[in-house]
């Protein structure tokens, strides 16, 4: 839109054409309501370009110029500004694209400008700001970055070319090419040593090195782990569009037009090309940061000679739009993990917060990398990837065990995304309107100790970083949206329902209830929630620790059970893995008799099979031993019919039913009985003659086995007992120690039921259909790879966990088995996981099918 008008003496046709273009443009501006609201336009019939029409238009434009839109119109222009404008034109004529302030000052001296006093630098800056405001040059003044005042851009196309060098889609490939070339040129003795390309020797040949390879290298050196503070920042950002200071220098040094710009930007007396290019390139980076093209990520690197700073720059314009569907799931296939999600809900958004996510990414990376942890704990970035509206981050919490001196690693996965209500990824979108945006920051990690490993593993640090960026954004752009509400998404809703319809609670309300001493709250769906886990470190008092188990067990759970442990111990057996080559028991656990007529025993699979992820013998019976088999110990009756609590080895058994990928349980069938019971460590089990019991129902019945009943019914906070043979500190828990064959009992209560599945009625062929849109299955369920243990269902019980109790029955007050012990929580020792009776009955059906087959059929098959 023109800001000045004049009477034109051109041909009438040309004037009419320009008048029509001007008329159409003004009309479009008025329709948009963006800039012009009070300019009255003349119709073409009246004569847009007649003298009276031009005068009226001139008056309207001058009236408009009195507002803040065009403050320059009608103002006096100082002579210094006009002189600088002439100097700018002269520099352009000499092919100068960018000029340093020193060059302008020297040019003023050569022009012999004199107003009776020396020209001050601040006067030149004021003149440049005016020329920049009317579009003559590009000049910036930023109180936070003084270096922006050192240069003035005379050619906008040159600046666009400089930016496009590092914003090309194939910039990585170009960078590798120029690195190789610069390395070759810098190593050539025929080149002038003043060439700045020798800076490339500071960089490695490869674009980036994966964090895993660096970690392996450190492992070989005996360190055991690698801190992020010693890892180059480019390795952390290897999966996203980012560039280092050295990279940008190489790219710009490689361009002829950039080298010419450096040579023409300074006074002729300056000859240090390397220093000049360093200053100009630093200015360009600051300018790109000023416009949001570069987003800096400064990190302190600890080296032998002290701390040094390293800065990389995110390139948001090169971030991909599409987020792969398998990046994140709001479900977890592991019962000992949980998902926490905090969100910021932006109300009444006028303009989308486009620059918010890159600032959050940069701040989070900076704060995580510069985080100063304690001597016995530290954070390490394992993986980072980003998109225009989201980022994914994996953090490792490395802790030093005071007793053993070993380092343990606990991983937390984080996913942050900014979405509208119509996005499949948006949590709690069912309560949002079209003018709302939700920024959700979610974490997945160990649930033990109220999710403390998640919070201490970086989630609290990341949330504080995001909170700071959001507050800063609202202080600058609060006019573009209404209020921002901090909410917490119900983790139970995320586990049981679609994340789009998950309930939320106001974080301020949760903190207020915590201050009032209320620990358990409920979401609008009625899910009970632990406020300490929801708020993490912020919601936990400085002197607050987890309550002991005794204080968590209700009065109802302390009632004397109807069936005592002494009435059940006859059905609880000691399970061992006999190695026929070594002539000894190499693994021990617990089991119970599930069918006395057919001699069926249930125990945990990992007692007799390798269940570790990636193990080459995963799921193979008896650890893959050629002469391995199961040995079973029972508590014998005394002469008066009573039982002691000490077991002896009596039977051998075989595995006939298992599902190692979905449950840590298997069914054994008793095959033979040793002629004499074997006590102690079971060394004599292989020397005993064996009596065949297989397929002999009368012989099995004569053993008078005691069966324990199973039930699929249980209730939350129901009191339970776990019976098993404690191997903690004995037996196979420590090398060289003996097997403990005395039965003991621990008490606890049911905490929750974990199900690694969603309601199948909600799922169609391609995913979940909700409000007319299809959500990919990967968002609803975390995929479980083949050959890896991933339980479908597990009961979570709060009770002390003891080695050797694996496979032991967990019984209710009536002595009914609700499940068997699978494993302890990797973080919280007073939390264990059971294979539910519903899963055990599936195995029992398969086992009975095997038992009911004709032995001749088995032989022929």
Short mmCIF file of N, CA, C and O in Angstrom, two decimals, residues 22-28 30 38-44 46 48 56-57 60:
data_model
loop_
_atom_site.label_atom_id
_atom_site.label_comp_id
_atom_site.label_asym_id
_atom_site.label_seq_id
_atom_site.Cartn_x
_atom_site.Cartn_y
_atom_site.Cartn_z
N UNK A 22 -4.63 -0.38 -7.24
CA UNK A 22 -4.66 0.28 -5.93
C UNK A 22 -6.03 0.15 -5.29
O UNK A 22 -6.18 -0.15 -4.10
N UNK A 23 -7.08 0.35 -6.09
CA UNK A 23 -8.45 0.28 -5.59
C UNK A 23 -8.76 -1.13 -5.06
O UNK A 23 -9.31 -1.30 -3.97
N UNK A 24 -8.39 -2.16 -5.84
CA UNK A 24 -8.67 -3.53 -5.43
C UNK A 24 -7.91 -3.89 -4.16
O UNK A 24 -8.44 -4.58 -3.27
N UNK A 25 -6.68 -3.42 -4.09
CA UNK A 25 -5.88 -3.72 -2.90
C UNK A 25 -6.46 -3.06 -1.65
O UNK A 25 -6.56 -3.68 -0.59
N UNK A 26 -6.88 -1.82 -1.76
CA UNK A 26 -7.47 -1.12 -0.62
C UNK A 26 -8.77 -1.80 -0.19
O UNK A 26 -9.06 -1.92 1.00
N UNK A 27 -9.56 -2.23 -1.17
CA UNK A 27 -10.81 -2.89 -0.83
C UNK A 27 -10.56 -4.20 -0.08
O UNK A 27 -11.27 -4.52 0.88
N UNK A 28 -9.55 -4.95 -0.49
CA UNK A 28 -9.25 -6.20 0.21
C UNK A 28 -8.78 -5.95 1.63
O UNK A 28 -9.13 -6.68 2.56
N UNK A 30 -9.69 -3.42 3.47
CA UNK A 30 -10.85 -3.01 4.24
C UNK A 30 -11.70 -4.22 4.62
O UNK A 30 -12.20 -4.34 5.74
N UNK A 38 -10.81 3.68 8.08
CA UNK A 38 -11.50 4.97 7.94
C UNK A 38 -11.12 5.72 6.66
O UNK A 38 -11.23 6.93 6.60
N UNK A 39 -10.63 5.01 5.64
CA UNK A 39 -10.30 5.67 4.39
C UNK A 39 -11.49 5.53 3.43
O UNK A 39 -11.90 4.42 3.11
N UNK A 40 -12.05 6.66 3.01
CA UNK A 40 -13.17 6.61 2.08
C UNK A 40 -12.63 6.59 0.66
O UNK A 40 -11.83 7.44 0.27
N UNK A 41 -13.05 5.60 -0.13
CA UNK A 41 -12.57 5.46 -1.50
C UNK A 41 -13.59 6.00 -2.48
O UNK A 41 -14.81 5.93 -2.25
N UNK A 42 -13.11 6.55 -3.56
CA UNK A 42 -14.00 7.08 -4.59
C UNK A 42 -14.31 5.99 -5.60
O UNK A 42 -13.47 5.15 -5.91
N UNK A 43 -15.51 5.98 -6.07
CA UNK A 43 -15.88 5.01 -7.10
C UNK A 43 -15.20 5.39 -8.41
O UNK A 43 -14.86 6.55 -8.64
N UNK A 44 -15.03 4.43 -9.29
CA UNK A 44 -14.37 4.70 -10.57
C UNK A 44 -15.20 5.64 -11.44
O UNK A 44 -14.69 6.36 -12.27
N UNK A 46 -16.76 8.19 -10.43
CA UNK A 46 -16.48 9.56 -10.01
C UNK A 46 -15.08 9.99 -10.42
O UNK A 46 -14.75 11.17 -10.42
N UNK A 48 -11.30 7.98 -10.03
CA UNK A 48 -10.32 7.70 -8.99
C UNK A 48 -9.09 8.59 -9.14
O UNK A 48 -8.50 9.01 -8.17
N UNK A 56 -8.65 14.18 -2.02
CA UNK A 56 -9.39 13.56 -0.93
C UNK A 56 -8.66 12.33 -0.41
O UNK A 56 -8.61 12.07 0.80
N UNK A 57 -8.09 11.56 -1.35
CA UNK A 57 -7.34 10.38 -0.93
C UNK A 57 -6.11 10.78 -0.13
O UNK A 57 -5.78 10.16 0.89
N UNK A 60 -7.11 11.67 3.36
CA UNK A 60 -7.45 10.48 4.15
C UNK A 60 -6.20 9.75 4.61
O UNK A 60 -6.10 9.31 5.76
#
